[in-house]
Short mmCIF file of C-alpha atoms in Angstrom, two decimals:
data_model
loop_
_atom_site.label_atom_id
_atom_site.label_comp_id
_atom_site.label_asym_id
_atom_site.label_seq_id
_atom_site.Cartn_x
_atom_site.Cartn_y
_atom_site.Cartn_z
CA MET A 1 -13.22 45.35 -19.01
CA GLN A 2 -10.78 43.11 -20.85
CA LYS A 3 -8.70 42.64 -17.70
CA GLN A 4 -11.84 41.67 -15.79
CA LYS A 5 -12.70 39.07 -18.46
CA ILE A 6 -9.19 37.62 -18.37
CA GLY A 7 -9.42 37.43 -14.60
CA LYS A 8 -12.69 35.49 -14.80
CA TRP A 9 -11.20 33.10 -17.33
CA LEU A 10 -8.16 32.53 -15.13
CA LEU A 11 -10.46 31.88 -12.19
CA GLY A 12 -12.34 29.41 -14.38
CA ALA A 13 -9.09 27.65 -15.27
CA LEU A 14 -8.30 27.35 -11.59
CA LEU A 15 -11.76 25.90 -10.97
CA ILE A 16 -11.24 23.24 -13.64
CA LEU A 17 -8.04 22.20 -11.91
CA VAL A 18 -9.47 22.42 -8.41
CA VAL A 19 -12.85 20.72 -8.90
CA PRO A 20 -11.56 17.22 -9.71
CA ASN A 21 -8.50 17.50 -7.50
CA CYS A 22 -9.54 19.24 -4.30
CA LEU A 23 -10.74 16.04 -2.60
CA PHE A 24 -7.45 14.37 -3.35
CA TRP A 25 -5.51 17.37 -2.04
CA ILE A 26 -7.40 16.97 1.24
CA LEU A 27 -7.09 13.16 1.37
CA GLU A 28 -3.49 12.73 0.21
CA PRO A 29 -1.67 13.81 3.39
CA LYS A 30 -4.03 11.68 5.48
CA VAL A 31 -3.80 8.37 3.56
CA SER A 32 -0.71 8.94 1.39
CA LEU A 33 -2.38 8.56 -2.00
CA SER A 34 0.21 8.32 -4.77
CA ARG A 35 -0.80 10.90 -7.35
CA GLY A 36 0.32 14.08 -9.11
CA VAL A 37 -0.70 17.53 -7.92
CA PHE A 38 -3.40 17.49 -10.58
CA VAL A 39 -4.59 15.08 -13.27
CA ALA A 40 -4.37 16.33 -16.86
CA GLU A 41 -7.32 14.34 -18.25
CA TYR A 42 -9.86 16.61 -16.58
CA LEU A 43 -8.80 19.38 -18.96
CA LEU A 44 -9.69 17.12 -21.89
CA ILE A 45 -12.99 16.10 -20.32
CA ALA A 46 -13.87 19.80 -19.91
CA CYS A 47 -13.40 20.23 -23.68
CA LEU A 48 -16.21 17.73 -24.26
CA TYR A 49 -18.81 19.95 -22.59
CA PRO A 50 -19.98 21.84 -25.73
CA LEU A 51 -20.12 18.60 -27.72
CA ILE A 52 -22.15 16.19 -25.61
CA ASN A 53 -25.29 16.00 -23.51
CA ARG A 54 -24.93 17.59 -20.07
CA LYS A 55 -25.96 14.41 -18.19
CA LEU A 56 -23.47 12.37 -20.19
CA PHE A 57 -20.80 14.96 -19.41
CA ILE A 58 -21.45 14.72 -15.67
CA THR A 59 -21.49 10.91 -15.87
CA ILE A 60 -18.14 10.80 -17.69
CA TRP A 61 -16.62 13.22 -15.18
CA ILE A 62 -17.83 11.19 -12.18
CA LEU A 63 -16.71 7.84 -13.68
CA PHE A 64 -13.27 9.23 -14.36
CA ALA A 65 -13.07 10.67 -10.83
CA VAL A 66 -13.84 7.18 -9.45
CA TYR A 67 -11.17 5.69 -11.72
CA ASP A 68 -8.76 8.40 -10.59
CA LEU A 69 -9.45 7.39 -6.99
CA VAL A 70 -8.80 3.71 -7.75
CA TYR A 71 -5.61 4.58 -9.61
CA ALA A 72 -4.29 6.75 -6.77
CA THR A 73 -5.12 4.03 -4.24
CA SER A 74 -3.56 1.26 -6.32
CA SER A 75 -0.38 3.31 -6.65
CA LEU A 76 -0.33 3.54 -2.85
CA PHE A 77 -0.16 -0.24 -2.72
CA PHE A 78 2.81 -0.39 -5.11
CA MET A 79 0.52 -1.42 -7.99
CA ASP A 80 -0.73 -0.07 -11.27
CA PHE A 81 -4.41 -0.22 -12.19
CA MET A 82 -4.32 -3.60 -13.96
CA GLU A 83 -2.40 -5.19 -11.09
CA MET A 84 -5.08 -3.86 -8.73
CA VAL A 85 -7.79 -5.47 -10.88
CA HIS A 86 -5.95 -8.80 -10.64
CA ALA A 87 -5.64 -8.47 -6.86
CA LEU A 88 -9.26 -7.45 -6.30
CA ALA A 89 -10.44 -10.48 -8.24
CA LYS A 90 -8.79 -12.71 -5.61
CA ILE A 91 -9.84 -10.98 -2.39
CA PRO A 92 -12.06 -13.22 -0.25
CA GLU A 93 -15.67 -12.22 0.28
CA LEU A 94 -16.16 -9.19 2.51
CA ALA A 95 -18.64 -9.13 5.36
CA LEU A 96 -21.89 -7.23 4.70
CA ILE A 97 -20.92 -4.45 7.11
CA ASP A 98 -17.67 -3.92 5.17
CA TRP A 99 -19.54 -3.73 1.86
CA LEU A 100 -21.89 -1.15 3.38
CA LYS A 101 -19.02 0.89 4.80
CA TRP A 102 -17.00 1.04 1.60
CA GLY A 103 -20.12 1.49 -0.51
CA GLY A 104 -21.19 4.40 1.65
CA LEU A 105 -17.80 6.10 1.34
CA LEU A 106 -17.89 5.68 -2.44
CA ILE A 107 -21.39 7.17 -2.63
CA LEU A 108 -20.26 10.12 -0.50
CA PHE A 109 -17.29 10.66 -2.82
CA ILE A 110 -19.58 10.61 -5.88
CA LEU A 111 -22.01 13.07 -4.29
CA ILE A 112 -19.23 15.53 -3.50
CA ILE A 113 -17.83 15.28 -7.05
CA PHE A 114 -21.36 15.74 -8.47
CA THR A 115 -21.87 18.89 -6.38
CA LEU A 116 -18.55 20.35 -7.43
CA VAL A 117 -19.13 19.65 -11.13
CA LYS A 118 -22.61 21.23 -10.97
CA GLY A 119 -20.99 24.32 -9.50
CA LEU A 120 -18.45 24.34 -12.33
CA ILE A 121 -21.28 24.12 -14.89
CA ARG A 122 -23.00 27.12 -13.32
CA TYR A 123 -19.78 29.09 -13.66
CA GLU A 124 -19.50 27.96 -17.28
CA ALA A 125 -22.97 29.37 -18.02
CA SER A 126 -21.67 32.87 -17.30
CA TYR A 127 -18.07 32.77 -18.53
CA ARG A 128 -17.89 29.86 -21.07
CA ILE A 129 -14.59 28.45 -19.93
CA MET A 130 -15.01 24.79 -20.93
CA HIS A 131 -13.96 25.05 -24.57
CA LEU A 132 -10.88 23.86 -26.40
CA ARG A 133 -10.11 27.41 -27.58
CA PHE A 134 -9.77 28.46 -23.95
CA LEU A 135 -8.18 25.30 -22.52
CA TRP A 136 -5.58 24.44 -25.17
CA PRO A 137 -2.75 26.47 -23.55
CA LEU A 138 -3.37 24.64 -20.27
CA ILE A 139 -3.43 21.28 -22.07
CA VAL A 140 -0.13 22.00 -23.81
CA LEU A 141 1.38 23.22 -20.55
CA ALA A 142 0.20 20.11 -18.72
CA GLY A 143 1.74 17.91 -21.42
CA VAL A 144 5.07 19.70 -21.21
CA VAL A 145 5.14 19.54 -17.40
CA PHE A 146 4.18 15.85 -17.47
CA PHE A 147 7.08 14.87 -19.71
CA VAL A 148 9.64 17.20 -18.12
CA SER A 149 8.79 17.04 -14.41
CA LYS A 150 10.45 14.41 -12.23
CA LYS A 151 8.17 15.19 -9.29
CA GLU A 152 4.90 14.13 -10.91
CA ILE A 153 3.29 17.56 -10.67
CA VAL A 154 1.00 16.33 -13.43
CA SER A 155 -0.16 12.70 -13.63
CA VAL A 156 -1.96 10.82 -16.39
CA PRO A 157 -3.80 7.81 -14.89
CA THR A 158 -5.09 6.55 -18.24
CA TRP A 159 -1.53 5.93 -19.39
CA SER A 160 -1.49 2.60 -17.49
CA VAL A 161 -4.65 1.50 -19.29
CA VAL A 162 -3.18 2.51 -22.65
CA LYS A 163 -0.09 0.42 -21.93
CA ALA A 164 -2.20 -2.54 -20.76
CA VAL A 165 -4.27 -2.45 -23.97
CA GLN A 166 -1.07 -2.27 -25.98
CA HIS A 167 0.21 -5.35 -24.15
CA ALA A 168 -3.02 -7.24 -24.82
CA VAL A 169 -3.50 -6.23 -28.47
CA PHE A 170 0.06 -5.86 -29.71
CA VAL A 171 1.78 -8.82 -28.10
CA SER A 172 4.89 -8.28 -30.20
CA THR A 173 5.56 -4.96 -28.44
CA ALA A 174 5.00 -6.31 -24.94
CA LYS A 175 8.65 -6.88 -24.14
CA HIS A 176 9.46 -3.25 -24.83
CA ASN A 177 7.07 -2.12 -22.09
CA ILE A 178 7.99 -4.44 -19.24
CA ASP A 179 9.88 -3.26 -16.18
CA TYR A 180 13.32 -4.83 -15.85
CA LEU A 181 14.27 -4.80 -12.16
CA GLY A 182 16.77 -7.63 -11.95
CA SER A 183 16.55 -10.71 -9.75
CA ALA A 184 18.51 -11.62 -6.65
CA ALA A 185 17.49 -15.26 -7.20
CA LYS A 186 18.83 -15.37 -10.76
CA THR A 187 22.09 -13.80 -9.60
CA VAL A 188 22.47 -16.55 -7.01
CA PHE A 189 21.10 -19.62 -8.80
CA TRP A 190 21.34 -19.04 -12.57
CA GLN A 191 24.80 -20.56 -12.99
CA GLU A 192 25.02 -24.31 -12.52
CA PRO A 193 26.72 -25.06 -9.17
CA ALA A 194 30.00 -26.90 -8.92
CA ALA A 195 29.88 -30.68 -8.69
CA ALA A 196 30.74 -30.61 -4.99
CA ALA A 197 27.87 -28.24 -4.16
CA THR A 198 24.68 -29.31 -2.43
CA ASN A 199 21.93 -31.07 -4.38
CA LYS A 200 19.31 -29.01 -2.58
CA GLU A 201 18.56 -25.38 -3.38
CA ALA A 202 15.66 -23.24 -2.20
CA LEU A 203 14.28 -19.82 -3.09
CA ILE A 204 12.05 -18.53 -0.29
CA LEU A 205 10.01 -15.43 -1.18
CA VAL A 206 9.18 -13.91 2.20
CA GLU A 207 5.79 -12.20 2.28
CA SER A 208 5.93 -8.44 3.09
CA TRP A 209 9.60 -8.50 4.10
CA GLY A 210 10.56 -4.93 3.37
CA LEU A 211 13.89 -3.18 3.93
CA LEU A 212 13.66 -1.39 7.27
CA THR A 213 15.12 2.11 7.30
CA ASP A 214 16.38 1.44 10.83
CA GLN A 215 19.48 -0.69 10.19
CA LYS A 216 19.74 -1.83 13.81
CA LEU A 217 16.17 -3.13 13.78
CA HIS A 218 16.85 -4.91 10.48
CA SER A 219 19.92 -6.55 12.04
CA ASP A 220 17.84 -7.64 15.03
CA VAL A 221 15.27 -9.26 12.71
CA VAL A 222 17.82 -11.33 10.77
CA GLN A 223 20.06 -12.06 13.78
CA PRO A 224 18.80 -15.67 14.20
CA LEU A 225 20.15 -16.55 10.75
CA TYR A 226 23.60 -15.33 11.75
CA GLU A 227 23.70 -17.94 14.51
CA LEU A 228 24.29 -20.44 11.70
CA VAL A 229 27.50 -18.53 10.93
CA GLN A 230 28.60 -18.66 14.56
CA ASN A 231 28.22 -22.44 14.47
CA HIS A 232 30.30 -22.54 11.25
CA GLN A 233 27.46 -24.29 9.44
CA TYR A 234 26.72 -21.60 6.87
CA THR A 235 28.26 -18.59 5.21
CA ILE A 236 25.91 -15.64 4.79
CA ARG A 237 25.70 -13.01 2.08
CA GLU A 238 23.28 -10.14 2.50
CA GLY A 239 22.05 -7.49 0.08
CA THR A 240 19.06 -5.67 -1.37
CA ALA A 241 17.00 -5.90 -4.55
CA SER A 242 14.67 -3.52 -6.37
CA TYR A 243 10.94 -4.18 -6.15
CA LYS A 244 7.68 -2.86 -7.54
CA TYR A 245 4.02 -3.64 -6.75
CA LEU A 246 2.89 -6.59 -4.63
CA THR A 247 3.44 -10.34 -4.34
CA GLN A 248 2.74 -11.55 -7.88
CA ALA A 249 5.04 -8.88 -9.25
CA GLY A 250 7.64 -10.02 -6.70
CA GLU A 251 7.34 -13.58 -7.98
CA PHE A 252 7.77 -12.53 -11.59
CA ARG A 253 10.70 -10.31 -10.62
CA GLU A 254 12.63 -13.05 -8.83
CA LEU A 255 11.83 -15.80 -11.34
CA THR A 256 12.48 -13.78 -14.52
CA GLY A 257 14.13 -10.50 -13.51
CA CYS A 258 11.17 -8.56 -14.92
CA VAL A 259 7.79 -7.25 -13.77
CA PHE A 260 4.97 -7.75 -16.26
CA HIS A 261 1.25 -8.45 -16.40
CA TYR A 262 -0.16 -11.90 -15.75
CA TYR A 263 -1.54 -12.26 -19.27
CA LEU A 264 2.02 -12.09 -20.68
CA VAL A 265 3.23 -15.12 -18.73
CA ARG A 266 2.99 -17.48 -21.71
CA ASP A 267 5.16 -15.31 -23.97
CA LYS A 268 8.27 -17.13 -25.12
CA TRP A 269 10.68 -14.53 -23.74
CA VAL A 270 9.17 -15.03 -20.25
CA LYS A 271 9.82 -18.77 -20.37
CA ASP A 272 13.32 -18.21 -21.74
CA SER A 273 14.01 -15.92 -18.77
CA SER A 274 12.56 -18.22 -16.10
CA LEU A 275 14.95 -19.37 -13.38
CA LEU A 276 12.86 -22.48 -12.72
CA ILE A 277 13.07 -23.68 -16.31
CA LYS A 278 16.82 -23.03 -16.17
CA LYS A 279 17.06 -25.23 -13.06
CA GLN A 280 15.24 -28.01 -14.92
CA GLU A 281 17.83 -27.76 -17.68
CA GLN A 282 20.52 -28.17 -15.01
CA GLY A 283 18.92 -31.43 -13.89
CA TYR A 284 16.95 -30.17 -10.89
CA HIS A 285 13.44 -31.31 -10.06
CA VAL A 286 11.50 -28.10 -9.29
CA ILE A 287 9.04 -28.16 -6.39
CA GLY A 288 6.74 -25.24 -5.48
CA VAL A 289 4.97 -24.75 -2.15
CA HIS A 290 2.56 -22.15 -0.74
CA GLY A 291 0.34 -22.42 2.31
CA ASN A 292 -2.79 -20.93 0.70
CA THR A 293 -4.99 -22.15 -2.13
CA SER A 294 -3.54 -22.87 -5.57
CA LYS A 295 -6.19 -20.58 -7.06
CA PHE A 296 -4.87 -17.48 -5.31
CA TYR A 297 -3.28 -15.37 -8.06
CA ARG A 298 -3.91 -18.45 -10.27
CA ARG A 299 -0.62 -20.03 -9.27
CA ASN A 300 -2.01 -23.39 -10.38
CA VAL A 301 -1.89 -21.92 -13.92
CA PHE A 302 1.28 -19.82 -14.11
CA TRP A 303 3.59 -21.83 -11.82
CA PRO A 304 3.80 -24.77 -14.27
CA VAL A 305 4.35 -22.32 -17.14
CA LEU A 306 7.34 -20.84 -15.29
CA GLY A 307 8.78 -24.27 -14.53
CA VAL A 308 7.27 -25.71 -11.33
CA GLN A 309 7.00 -29.48 -11.83
CA GLU A 310 5.48 -30.52 -8.50
CA MET A 311 3.15 -28.24 -6.54
CA TYR A 312 2.01 -28.26 -2.92
CA PHE A 313 -0.75 -25.92 -1.77
CA ILE A 314 -3.24 -26.05 1.08
CA GLU A 315 -5.29 -28.52 -0.96
CA GLN A 316 -2.43 -31.07 -0.87
CA LEU A 317 -0.94 -30.15 2.53
CA ASN A 318 -4.33 -30.44 4.27
CA THR A 319 -4.14 -34.21 3.79
CA LEU A 320 -1.27 -34.14 6.32
CA GLN A 321 -3.54 -32.40 8.86
CA LEU A 322 -1.09 -29.54 9.33
CA PRO A 323 -2.07 -26.58 11.56
CA LEU A 324 -3.29 -23.29 10.09
CA CYS A 325 -2.09 -19.76 10.86
CA GLY A 326 -2.70 -16.20 9.70
CA SER A 327 -5.69 -13.90 9.38
CA ASN A 328 -9.11 -15.14 8.29
CA GLU A 329 -8.65 -13.40 4.93
CA PHE A 330 -5.40 -15.24 4.12
CA ARG A 331 -5.43 -18.24 6.43
CA GLY A 332 -3.21 -21.15 5.46
CA ILE A 333 -0.61 -23.68 6.57
CA CYS A 334 1.73 -22.19 9.19
CA ASP A 335 5.04 -21.01 7.74
CA THR A 336 6.95 -22.62 10.61
CA VAL A 337 5.27 -25.94 9.78
CA ILE A 338 6.25 -25.60 6.13
CA ASN A 339 9.82 -25.03 7.36
CA THR A 340 9.69 -28.54 8.82
CA TRP A 341 7.95 -30.00 5.76
CA LEU A 342 10.53 -28.43 3.45
CA LEU A 343 13.57 -29.82 5.27
CA ASN A 344 11.99 -33.24 5.74
CA ASN A 345 11.15 -33.38 2.04
CA MET A 346 14.76 -32.55 1.19
CA ASN A 347 15.93 -35.50 3.29
CA ARG A 348 13.70 -38.05 1.53
CA GLN A 349 15.96 -38.34 -1.51
CA PRO A 350 19.25 -36.73 -0.52
CA ASP A 351 21.00 -37.59 -3.78
CA ARG A 352 18.33 -36.12 -6.07
CA LYS A 353 18.91 -32.59 -7.34
CA GLU A 354 15.92 -30.55 -6.14
CA PHE A 355 15.08 -26.87 -6.36
CA TYR A 356 12.38 -25.60 -3.99
CA TYR A 357 10.37 -22.45 -4.56
CA TRP A 358 8.36 -21.38 -1.50
CA VAL A 359 6.16 -18.30 -1.17
CA THR A 360 5.47 -17.68 2.54
CA LEU A 361 2.08 -16.53 3.81
CA ASN A 362 1.63 -15.70 7.49
CA THR A 363 3.04 -12.15 7.35
CA HIS A 364 0.42 -11.16 4.76
CA LEU A 365 -1.66 -8.16 5.81
CA PRO A 366 -3.96 -8.02 7.72
CA LEU A 367 -1.53 -9.32 10.29
CA VAL A 368 -2.64 -11.36 13.31
CA GLU A 369 -1.02 -9.44 16.15
CA VAL A 370 1.03 -11.08 18.90
CA HIS A 371 1.11 -9.56 22.39
CA ASP A 372 2.84 -12.19 24.52
CA GLU A 373 5.75 -11.62 26.89
CA ALA A 374 8.35 -12.46 24.24
CA TYR A 375 6.95 -9.83 21.91
CA ASN A 376 6.82 -7.21 24.67
CA ASN A 377 10.49 -7.86 25.48
CA PHE A 378 11.39 -7.53 21.80
CA ALA A 379 9.33 -4.39 21.18
CA ARG A 380 10.12 -2.39 24.31
CA GLN A 381 13.43 -0.86 23.24
CA TRP A 382 12.23 -0.10 19.72
CA LYS A 383 9.06 1.63 20.87
CA GLU A 384 11.23 3.95 22.92
CA GLN A 385 12.97 4.92 19.66
CA GLY A 386 9.69 5.74 17.90
CA ILE A 387 9.22 2.56 15.84
CA THR A 388 5.51 2.04 15.17
CA GLU A 389 3.48 -0.87 16.52
CA ASN A 390 2.58 -2.23 13.08
CA THR A 391 6.23 -2.23 12.04
CA LEU A 392 7.25 -4.06 15.21
CA GLN A 393 4.51 -6.67 14.80
CA MET A 394 5.71 -7.38 11.27
CA ALA A 395 9.39 -7.41 12.27
CA TYR A 396 8.78 -9.72 15.23
CA GLN A 397 6.88 -12.30 13.21
CA GLN A 398 9.45 -12.30 10.42
CA LYS A 399 12.18 -12.73 13.01
CA GLY A 400 10.20 -15.69 14.36
CA LEU A 401 10.20 -17.31 10.91
CA PHE A 402 13.97 -16.82 10.60
CA ARG A 403 14.56 -18.14 14.12
CA ASP A 404 12.50 -21.24 13.39
CA LEU A 405 14.31 -21.91 10.10
CA ALA A 406 17.76 -21.37 11.62
CA GLY A 407 16.97 -23.63 14.56
CA LYS A 408 15.88 -26.47 12.29
CA LEU A 409 18.84 -26.04 9.93
CA SER A 410 21.25 -26.26 12.89
CA LYS A 411 19.92 -29.63 14.09
CA PRO A 412 21.94 -32.79 13.40
CA GLY A 413 20.72 -34.53 10.26
CA SER A 414 19.25 -31.42 8.67
CA PRO A 415 19.94 -31.10 4.92
CA LYS A 416 22.76 -28.83 3.80
CA ALA A 417 20.69 -26.67 1.47
CA HIS A 418 21.72 -23.57 -0.44
CA ILE A 419 18.93 -21.13 0.49
CA LEU A 420 18.01 -17.61 -0.59
CA LEU A 421 15.44 -15.64 1.42
CA VAL A 422 14.22 -12.49 -0.34
CA GLY A 423 11.36 -10.05 0.30
CA ASP A 424 8.60 -9.70 -2.26
CA HIS A 425 7.66 -6.11 -1.30
CA ALA A 426 7.48 -3.73 1.63
CA PRO A 427 4.37 -4.10 3.81
CA PRO A 428 1.57 -2.08 2.11
CA PHE A 429 0.60 -0.17 5.25
CA ILE A 430 -1.81 2.72 4.72
CA ASP A 431 -0.52 4.91 7.55
CA PRO A 432 2.39 7.12 6.34
CA ALA A 433 4.07 6.71 9.74
CA ASP A 434 4.32 2.96 9.11
CA ARG A 435 5.29 3.29 5.48
CA LYS A 436 8.24 5.58 6.16
CA MET A 437 9.77 2.79 8.24
CA TYR A 438 10.56 0.96 4.98
CA ASP A 439 12.57 1.75 1.89
CA ALA A 440 10.17 2.59 -0.95
CA ASN A 441 12.25 0.90 -3.66
CA ARG A 442 14.35 -1.88 -2.11
CA VAL A 443 13.77 -5.19 -0.33
CA PRO A 444 16.38 -7.27 1.55
CA TYR A 445 17.73 -10.71 0.80
CA ILE A 446 19.94 -13.17 2.67
CA GLU A 447 21.78 -16.05 1.04
CA LEU A 448 22.66 -19.10 3.19
CA ILE A 449 25.58 -21.04 1.75
CA PRO A 450 26.33 -24.38 3.48
CA ASN A 451 29.95 -24.91 4.57
#
């Protein structure tokens, strides 16, 4: 009899772990959600059952399941929950059909979770498994596994919220919780150049330029830049840098060496770490350019804080009647046109020390695909080797940007600028077949040093 009771309790424990997690176990291999095997908080929520109203219990469980879904999805896109909130606040309006589609999927998810929890409650009525006295060994075990495991068998999604609140409330502790990743840009530009060096320097953060796992394809993409070496115009240094999350995190990483939340940008240590403020101290006039609106990621607010003295966005560049490129969601001034604008601007006052900071745009997902003859010639050999279409589209368009820049730098009269091109993050493709084409932790950079 006792063995039978223990068996029922163990089955109940399994149910508590399965009910909130089974959907994710089904979805994860299909969409590559980033998440532990199970989430520990559901054990704590189960302990609330004897203490609160049943409807409130179900509501709490469903709300946390939705949050769990958002957390797992945001981790997929190299973001934590608060970074996802920042990004969602800036996404352009969706079409009605898209709202209906995503709303319908969310409702379906909620209905399935509701059905599973109701089934768990029915089991509880017979075997009374949702009590702290029964669950505490599992809670302790989950805690031990969470802190010991390096494979994220157990995950705790609320930990990111706890850290975010700590950042917001206890500003003095914020620096202890940032992610220090280092900065390729600070390595290259932090020290004041020799007197004979060029007056023009440029940091170009290349949108979605990830480190390809196929080294030969990577070499093909950057090959146009090496033509500058063949012409003895530039020396090239190439390397990789650590990354985390998406574009804004990439900006903070390259400008300060750290990844942190937007609301920390005014902290004194951030300003003290800023490359752009350092360049001002070295006598450079700092100019920032981006082909989309200044309001995207609130660059009109945090760029000046980090040291940008003169800003050019689509609002200013539109007065020049420059052509637009990119998807409807992130349409802006063509990157190849900004290449021309950048070099022309450098030539206006050749003796003035200027530092340019440019965040590119046109390789932002969703990508506008190209299927002309030149692309087909580029892609043919790589498709035969199993490289995915999305990867090739991204690689081809980034190669086009590098080809355009190298061609303009090689022309007579072009400024001799010290340039660093560095990726902000790998492309956040959903399909695992696309994602495995890129290193999950590193992005490439190329430094162009004028001879």
